[in-house]
Coordinates of C-alpha atoms in Angstrom, one line a residue:
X1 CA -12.6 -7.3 38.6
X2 CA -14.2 -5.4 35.7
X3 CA -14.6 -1.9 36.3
X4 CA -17.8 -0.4 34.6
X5 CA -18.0 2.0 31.7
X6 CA -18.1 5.3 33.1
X7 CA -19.4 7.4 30.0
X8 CA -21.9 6.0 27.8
X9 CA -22.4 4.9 23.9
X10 CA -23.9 7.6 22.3
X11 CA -26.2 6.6 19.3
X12 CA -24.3 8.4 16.9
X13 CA -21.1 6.2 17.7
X14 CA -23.6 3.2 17.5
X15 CA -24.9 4.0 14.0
X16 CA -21.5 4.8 12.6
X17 CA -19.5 2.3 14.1
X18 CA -22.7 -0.1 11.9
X19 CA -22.4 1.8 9.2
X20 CA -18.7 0.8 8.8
X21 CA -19.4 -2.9 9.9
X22 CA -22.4 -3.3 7.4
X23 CA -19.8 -1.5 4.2
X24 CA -17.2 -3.8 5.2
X25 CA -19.6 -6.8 5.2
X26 CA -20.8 -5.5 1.4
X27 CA -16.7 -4.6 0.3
X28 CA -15.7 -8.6 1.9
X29 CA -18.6 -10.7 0.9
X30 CA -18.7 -13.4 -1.7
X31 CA -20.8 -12.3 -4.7
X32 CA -22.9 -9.4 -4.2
X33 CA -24.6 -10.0 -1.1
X34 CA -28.3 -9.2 -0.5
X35 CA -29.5 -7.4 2.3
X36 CA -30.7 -10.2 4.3
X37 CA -27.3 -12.1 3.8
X38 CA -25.6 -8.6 5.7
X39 CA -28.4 -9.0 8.2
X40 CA -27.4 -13.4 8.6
X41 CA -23.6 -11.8 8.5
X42 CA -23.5 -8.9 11.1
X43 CA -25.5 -10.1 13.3
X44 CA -27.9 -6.6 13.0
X45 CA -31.6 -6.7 12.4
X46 CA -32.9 -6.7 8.9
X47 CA -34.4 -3.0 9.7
X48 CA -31.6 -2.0 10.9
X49 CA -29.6 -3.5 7.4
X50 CA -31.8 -1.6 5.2
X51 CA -32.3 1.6 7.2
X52 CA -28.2 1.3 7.0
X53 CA -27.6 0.3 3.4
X54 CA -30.3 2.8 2.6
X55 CA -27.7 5.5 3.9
X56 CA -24.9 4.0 2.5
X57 CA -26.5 4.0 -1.1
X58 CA -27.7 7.2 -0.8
X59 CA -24.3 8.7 0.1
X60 CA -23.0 7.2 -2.9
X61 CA -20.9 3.9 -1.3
X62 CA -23.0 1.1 -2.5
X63 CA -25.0 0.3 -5.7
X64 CA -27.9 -2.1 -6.1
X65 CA -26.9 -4.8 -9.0
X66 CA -28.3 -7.9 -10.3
X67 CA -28.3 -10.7 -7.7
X68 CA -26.7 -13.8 -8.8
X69 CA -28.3 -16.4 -10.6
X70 CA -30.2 -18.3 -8.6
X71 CA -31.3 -22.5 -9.2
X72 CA -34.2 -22.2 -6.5
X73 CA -37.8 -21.5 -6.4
X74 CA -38.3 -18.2 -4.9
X75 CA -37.5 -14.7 -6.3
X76 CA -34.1 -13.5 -6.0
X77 CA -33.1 -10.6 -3.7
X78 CA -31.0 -7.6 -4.5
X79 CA -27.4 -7.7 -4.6
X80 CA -25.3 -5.0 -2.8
X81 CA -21.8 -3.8 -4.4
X82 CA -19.3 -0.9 -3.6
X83 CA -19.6 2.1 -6.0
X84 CA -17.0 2.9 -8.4
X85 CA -18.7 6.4 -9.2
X86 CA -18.5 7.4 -5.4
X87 CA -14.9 8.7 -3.7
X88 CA -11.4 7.9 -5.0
X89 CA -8.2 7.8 -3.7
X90 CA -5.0 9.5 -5.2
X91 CA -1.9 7.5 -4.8
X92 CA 1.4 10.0 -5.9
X93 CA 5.1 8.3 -6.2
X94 CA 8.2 9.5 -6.5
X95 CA 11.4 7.4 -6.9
X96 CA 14.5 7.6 -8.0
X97 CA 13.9 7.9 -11.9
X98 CA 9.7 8.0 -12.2
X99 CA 7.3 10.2 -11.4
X100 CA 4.0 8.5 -10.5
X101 CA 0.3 9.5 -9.8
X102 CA -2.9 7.3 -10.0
X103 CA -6.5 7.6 -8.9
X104 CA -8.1 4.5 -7.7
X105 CA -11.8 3.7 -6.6
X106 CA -13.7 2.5 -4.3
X107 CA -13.7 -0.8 -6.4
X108 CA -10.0 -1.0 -6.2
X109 CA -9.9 -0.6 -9.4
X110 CA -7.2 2.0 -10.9
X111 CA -9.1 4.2 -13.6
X112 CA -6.1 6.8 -13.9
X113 CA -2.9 6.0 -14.2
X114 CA 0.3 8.2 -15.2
X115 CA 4.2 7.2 -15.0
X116 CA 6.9 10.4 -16.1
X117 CA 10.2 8.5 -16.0
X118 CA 13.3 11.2 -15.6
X119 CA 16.2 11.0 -13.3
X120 CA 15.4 13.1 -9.6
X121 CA 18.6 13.1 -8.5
X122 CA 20.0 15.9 -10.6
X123 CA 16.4 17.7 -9.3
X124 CA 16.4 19.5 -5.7
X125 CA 13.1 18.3 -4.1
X126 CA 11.2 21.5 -4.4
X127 CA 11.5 20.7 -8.3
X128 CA 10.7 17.4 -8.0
X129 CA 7.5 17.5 -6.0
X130 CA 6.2 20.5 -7.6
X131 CA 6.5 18.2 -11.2
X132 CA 4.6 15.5 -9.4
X133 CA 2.1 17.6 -8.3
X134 CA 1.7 18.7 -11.9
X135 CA 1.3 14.8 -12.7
X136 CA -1.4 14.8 -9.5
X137 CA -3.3 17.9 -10.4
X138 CA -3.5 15.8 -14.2
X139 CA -4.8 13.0 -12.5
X140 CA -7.2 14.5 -9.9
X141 CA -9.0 16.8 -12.7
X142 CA -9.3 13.6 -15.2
X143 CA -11.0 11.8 -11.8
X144 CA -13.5 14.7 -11.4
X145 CA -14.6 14.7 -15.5
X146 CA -15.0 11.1 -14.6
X147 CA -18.1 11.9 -11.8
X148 CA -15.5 10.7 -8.9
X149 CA -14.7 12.8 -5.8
X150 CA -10.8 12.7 -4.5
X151 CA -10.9 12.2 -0.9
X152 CA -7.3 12.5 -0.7
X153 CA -3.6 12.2 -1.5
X154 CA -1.1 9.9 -0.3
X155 CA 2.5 9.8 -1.7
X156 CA 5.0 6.9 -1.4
X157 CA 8.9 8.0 -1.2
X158 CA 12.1 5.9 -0.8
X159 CA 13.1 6.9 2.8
X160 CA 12.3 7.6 6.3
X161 CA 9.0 9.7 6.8
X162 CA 8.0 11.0 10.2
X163 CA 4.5 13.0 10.1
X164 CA 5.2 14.0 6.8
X165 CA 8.4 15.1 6.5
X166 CA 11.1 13.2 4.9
X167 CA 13.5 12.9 7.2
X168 CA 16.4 10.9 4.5
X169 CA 16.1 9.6 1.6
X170 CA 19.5 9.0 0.4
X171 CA 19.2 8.1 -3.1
X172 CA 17.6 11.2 -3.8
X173 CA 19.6 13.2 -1.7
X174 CA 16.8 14.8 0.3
X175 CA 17.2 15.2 3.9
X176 CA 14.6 17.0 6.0
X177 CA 11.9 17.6 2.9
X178 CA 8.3 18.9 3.9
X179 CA 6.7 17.1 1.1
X180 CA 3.4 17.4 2.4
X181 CA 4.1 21.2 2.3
X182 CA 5.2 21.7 -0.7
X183 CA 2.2 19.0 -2.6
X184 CA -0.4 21.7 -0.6
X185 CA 1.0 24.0 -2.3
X186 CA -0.2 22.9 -5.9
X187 CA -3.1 24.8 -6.1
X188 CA -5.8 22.2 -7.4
X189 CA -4.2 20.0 -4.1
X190 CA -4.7 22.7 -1.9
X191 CA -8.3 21.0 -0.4
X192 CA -6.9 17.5 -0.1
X193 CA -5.2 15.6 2.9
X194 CA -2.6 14.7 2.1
X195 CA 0.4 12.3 4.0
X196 CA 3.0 11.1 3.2
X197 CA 5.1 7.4 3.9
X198 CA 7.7 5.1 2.8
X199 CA 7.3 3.0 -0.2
X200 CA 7.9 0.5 0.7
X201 CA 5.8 -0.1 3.7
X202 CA 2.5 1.5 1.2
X203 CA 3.6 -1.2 -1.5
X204 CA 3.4 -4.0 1.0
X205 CA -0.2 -2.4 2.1
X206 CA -1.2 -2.7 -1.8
X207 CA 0.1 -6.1 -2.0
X208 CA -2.3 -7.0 1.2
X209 CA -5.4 -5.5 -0.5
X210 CA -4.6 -6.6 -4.0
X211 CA -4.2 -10.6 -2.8
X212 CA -6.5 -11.3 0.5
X213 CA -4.2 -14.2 1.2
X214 CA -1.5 -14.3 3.6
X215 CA -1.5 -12.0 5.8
X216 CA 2.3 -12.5 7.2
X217 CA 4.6 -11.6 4.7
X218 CA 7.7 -9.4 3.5
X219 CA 7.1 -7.4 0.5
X220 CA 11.1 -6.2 -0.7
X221 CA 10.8 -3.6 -3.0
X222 CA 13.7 -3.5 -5.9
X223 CA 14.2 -0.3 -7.3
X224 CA 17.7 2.0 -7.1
X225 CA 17.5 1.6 -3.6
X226 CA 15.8 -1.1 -2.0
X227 CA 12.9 -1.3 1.2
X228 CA 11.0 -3.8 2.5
X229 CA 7.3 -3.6 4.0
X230 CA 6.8 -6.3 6.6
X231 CA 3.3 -7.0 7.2
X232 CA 2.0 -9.4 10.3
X233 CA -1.2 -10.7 10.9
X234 CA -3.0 -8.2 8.1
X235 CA -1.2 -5.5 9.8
X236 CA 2.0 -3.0 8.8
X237 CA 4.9 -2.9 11.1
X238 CA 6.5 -0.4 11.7
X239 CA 9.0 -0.4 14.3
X240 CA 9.0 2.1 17.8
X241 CA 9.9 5.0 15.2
X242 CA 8.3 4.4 11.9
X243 CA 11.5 3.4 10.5
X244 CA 11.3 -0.3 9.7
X245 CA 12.4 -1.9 6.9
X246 CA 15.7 -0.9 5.6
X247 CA 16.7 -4.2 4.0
X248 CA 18.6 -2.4 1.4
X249 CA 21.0 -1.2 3.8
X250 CA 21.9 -5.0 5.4
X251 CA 25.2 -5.7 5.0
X252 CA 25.9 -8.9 2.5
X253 CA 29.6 -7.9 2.2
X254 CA 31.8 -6.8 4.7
X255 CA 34.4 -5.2 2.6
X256 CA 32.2 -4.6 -0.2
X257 CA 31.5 -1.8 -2.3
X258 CA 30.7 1.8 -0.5
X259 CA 27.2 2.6 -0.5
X260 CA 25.7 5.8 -0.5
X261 CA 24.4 5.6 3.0
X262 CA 28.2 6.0 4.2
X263 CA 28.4 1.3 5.0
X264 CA 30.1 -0.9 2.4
X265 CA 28.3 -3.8 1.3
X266 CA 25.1 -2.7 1.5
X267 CA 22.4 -5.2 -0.5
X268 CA 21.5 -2.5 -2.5
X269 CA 24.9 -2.0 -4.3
X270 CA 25.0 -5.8 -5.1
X271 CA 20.4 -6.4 -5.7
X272 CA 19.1 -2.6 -6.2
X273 CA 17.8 -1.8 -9.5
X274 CA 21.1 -0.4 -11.6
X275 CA 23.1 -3.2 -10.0
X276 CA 20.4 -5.9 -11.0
X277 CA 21.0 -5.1 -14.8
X278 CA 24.8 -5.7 -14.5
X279 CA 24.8 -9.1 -12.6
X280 CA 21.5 -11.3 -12.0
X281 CA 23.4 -14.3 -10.2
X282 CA 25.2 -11.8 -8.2
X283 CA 22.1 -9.9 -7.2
X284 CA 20.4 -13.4 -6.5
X285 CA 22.6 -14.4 -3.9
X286 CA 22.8 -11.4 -2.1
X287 CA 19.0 -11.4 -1.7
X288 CA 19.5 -14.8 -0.7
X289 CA 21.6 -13.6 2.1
X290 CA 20.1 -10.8 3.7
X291 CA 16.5 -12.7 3.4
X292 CA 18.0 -15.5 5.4
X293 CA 18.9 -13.2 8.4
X294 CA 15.0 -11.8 7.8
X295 CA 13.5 -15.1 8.0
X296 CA 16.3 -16.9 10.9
X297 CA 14.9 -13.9 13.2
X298 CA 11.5 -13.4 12.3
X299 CA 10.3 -16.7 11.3
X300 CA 8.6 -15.4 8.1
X301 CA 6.7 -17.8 5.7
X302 CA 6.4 -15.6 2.9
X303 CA 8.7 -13.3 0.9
X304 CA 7.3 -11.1 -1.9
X305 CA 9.9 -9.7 -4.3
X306 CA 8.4 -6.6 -6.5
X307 CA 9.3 -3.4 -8.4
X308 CA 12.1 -4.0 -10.5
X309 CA 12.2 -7.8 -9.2
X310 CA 9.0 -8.8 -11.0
X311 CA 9.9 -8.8 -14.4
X312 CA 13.3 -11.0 -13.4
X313 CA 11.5 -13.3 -10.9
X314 CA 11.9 -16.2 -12.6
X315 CA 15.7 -15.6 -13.4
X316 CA 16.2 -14.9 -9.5
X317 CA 14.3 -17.5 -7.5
X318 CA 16.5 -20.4 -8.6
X319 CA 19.5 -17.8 -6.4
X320 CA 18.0 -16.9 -3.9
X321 CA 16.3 -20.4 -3.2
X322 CA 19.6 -21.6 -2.4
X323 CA 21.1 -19.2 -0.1
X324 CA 17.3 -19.4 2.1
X325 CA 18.4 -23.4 1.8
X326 CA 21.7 -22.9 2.7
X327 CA 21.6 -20.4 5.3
X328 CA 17.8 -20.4 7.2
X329 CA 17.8 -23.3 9.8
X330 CA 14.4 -23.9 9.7
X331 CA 14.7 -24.4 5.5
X332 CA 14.3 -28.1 5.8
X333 CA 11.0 -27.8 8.3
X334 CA 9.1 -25.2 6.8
X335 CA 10.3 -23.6 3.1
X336 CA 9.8 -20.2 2.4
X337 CA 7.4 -18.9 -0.1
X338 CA 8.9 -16.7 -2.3
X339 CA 6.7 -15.4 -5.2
X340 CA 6.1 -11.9 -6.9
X341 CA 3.9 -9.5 -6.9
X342 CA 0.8 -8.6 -8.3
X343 CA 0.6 -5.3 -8.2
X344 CA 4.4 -5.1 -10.4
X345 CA 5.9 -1.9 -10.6
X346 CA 2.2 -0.1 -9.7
X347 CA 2.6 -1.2 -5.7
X348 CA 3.6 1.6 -3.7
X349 CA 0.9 4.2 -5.6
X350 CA -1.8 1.7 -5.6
X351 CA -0.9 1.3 -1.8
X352 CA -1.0 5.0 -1.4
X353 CA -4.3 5.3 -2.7
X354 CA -5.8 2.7 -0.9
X355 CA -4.7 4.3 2.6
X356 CA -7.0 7.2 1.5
X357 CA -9.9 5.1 0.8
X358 CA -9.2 3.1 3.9
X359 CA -10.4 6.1 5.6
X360 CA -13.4 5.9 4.1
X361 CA -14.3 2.2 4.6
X362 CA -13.3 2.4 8.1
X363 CA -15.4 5.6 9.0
X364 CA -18.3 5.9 6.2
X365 CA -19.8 8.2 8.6
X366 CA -17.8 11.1 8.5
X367 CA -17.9 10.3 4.5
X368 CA -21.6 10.6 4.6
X369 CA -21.7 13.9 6.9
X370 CA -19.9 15.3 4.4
X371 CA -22.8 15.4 1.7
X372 CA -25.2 16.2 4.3

């Protein structure tokens, strides 16, 4: 029996929860939609649709463009697009030996972009984060002169995160970091949110947005060390603690080489980035290994190799093909797609800033109180 709501909609939860369906109609539809087409879409009223779009214009999320070209009689009606002059997202990295920031649009599209490559691991993390908030502080003031307004900061590190604070990241030696402490302490950051997560899981985030296809998939991230971001049915998973996705610390080799973790064998000392530039074919196979336990237990169709694995993806596929073939017992019935990514080494950042600008696409309303 269904038990009746007790408290009631309030208007204001009505418009805003429109608001966000009628920008996500706009940000998902093909080609510039006009305002009847959100209306046909959503479902709403075409007064409603305009009275919405109206807002959403005004507070600087949608533009009025050129409608396509159209072959019938009748006058064309005006497209709708997302603004790239409106609020931008600031995606920060850090990694093992780069330094990352970048400021990305409402568009998606990236119109900052700066990489400092130096080692971190000589660097205690205060230095470290107060360097890339040097490289953020670049970035945000180069998005202002631009007309854009920087919502917030995310930052993407190689280790476990729980509500901000690193809690390992054992390539760079940090244990129990407050990076979101120390970023807010950058003066020209001072303003922003800002959070904090693995890199591995944002990558895998920025691979979803950057390719709209499917939306099962392991994104394994090859840099020193190596993560993995596994995403299922369009969303992140993250296991009971937030910790998911340490493929880089499977064990491929019993008896292997000692890892810095404290194991032997790890995948990381035969497939992370330094090891990679030694021995291809080695690093192959041992991918191939530890992806076959992935895909025997979770049944994934997809594997997306990036970072450090994009440039060599061609020189690795051949490898790791036959370990899936030798070792998944489902290889025969279903093959795995293995591919690389789009978004190359720029995943985790781009990932970042698209977690700040999903706040905005999911809640234009607080966006829009904001300017009121």
């Amino acid at each position: 029996m269904l038990t009746a709501p007790t408290t009631p909609v309030r208007q204001a939860s009505v418009r805003a929860h429109n608001l966000a369906l009628v920008l996500h109609t706009v940000a998902n539809g093909a080609d510039r939609p006009s305002r009847a087409a959100v209306a046909a879409a959503t479902g709403l009223t075409r007064a409603t649709v305009s009275a919405l779009v109206d807002d959403l214009v005004a507070g600087g999320l949608l533009v009025e463009v050129a409608p396509p070209p159209r072959t019938g009689a009748g006058r064309p009606a005006v497209g709708l697009a997302l603004t790239s002059t409106g609020p931008a997202g600031l995606g920060l990295e850090i990694n093992v030996d780069y330094l990352a920031a970048c400021v990305v649009d409402l568009t998606g599209t990236v119109r900052h972009r700066y990489v400092e490559h130096a080692d971190q691991r000589p660097a205690d993390p205060e230095r470290s984060l107060a360097a890339l908030g040097g490289l953020a502080a670049r970035a945000r003031g180069a998005a202002e002169a631009d007309g854009l307004t920087v919502t917030g900061a995310a930052l993407a590190v190689p280790g476990l995160v729980t509500d901000g604070l690193v809690r390992v990241a054992p390539n760079l030696g940090w244990q129990d970091v407050d990076a979101v402490a120390a970023l807010r302490a950058v003066p020209e950051l001072a303003d922003l949110p800002v959070t904090v997560d693995n890199e591995a899981n944002l990558a895998a985030l920025g691979e979803l947005g950057a390719t709209g296809g499917n939306p099962t998939f392991l994104y394994v991230s090859g840099e020193v060390g190596i993560g993995a971001g596994l995403v299922l049915s369009g969303e992140l998973y993250r296991g009971v603690r937030g910790w998911s996705g340490e493929i880089g610390h499977v064990t491929v080799y019993p008896d292997g080489r000692p890892c810095r973790c404290g194991a032997r064998g790890c995948l990381e000392q035969y497939a992370g980035q330094e090891a990679l530039e030694h021995d291809v074919p080695l690093a192959a196979a041992a991918l191939g290994i530890a992806l076959s336990v992935v895909v025997n237990l979770l049944d994934v169709p997809v594997i997306v190799l990036g970072g450090a694995y994009v440039p060599v993806f061609a020189a690795l596929r051949e490898g790791i093909g036959v370990e899936l073939r030798r070792r998944v017992l489902t290889a025969g019935l279903a093959p795995v797609e293995l591919r690389s990514a789009e978004l190359g080494a720029d995943a985790a950042m781009r990932g970042a800033a698209d977690t700040v600008l999903r706040v905005v696409r999911e809640d234009p309303a607080a966006w829009l109180r904001r300017g009121a």
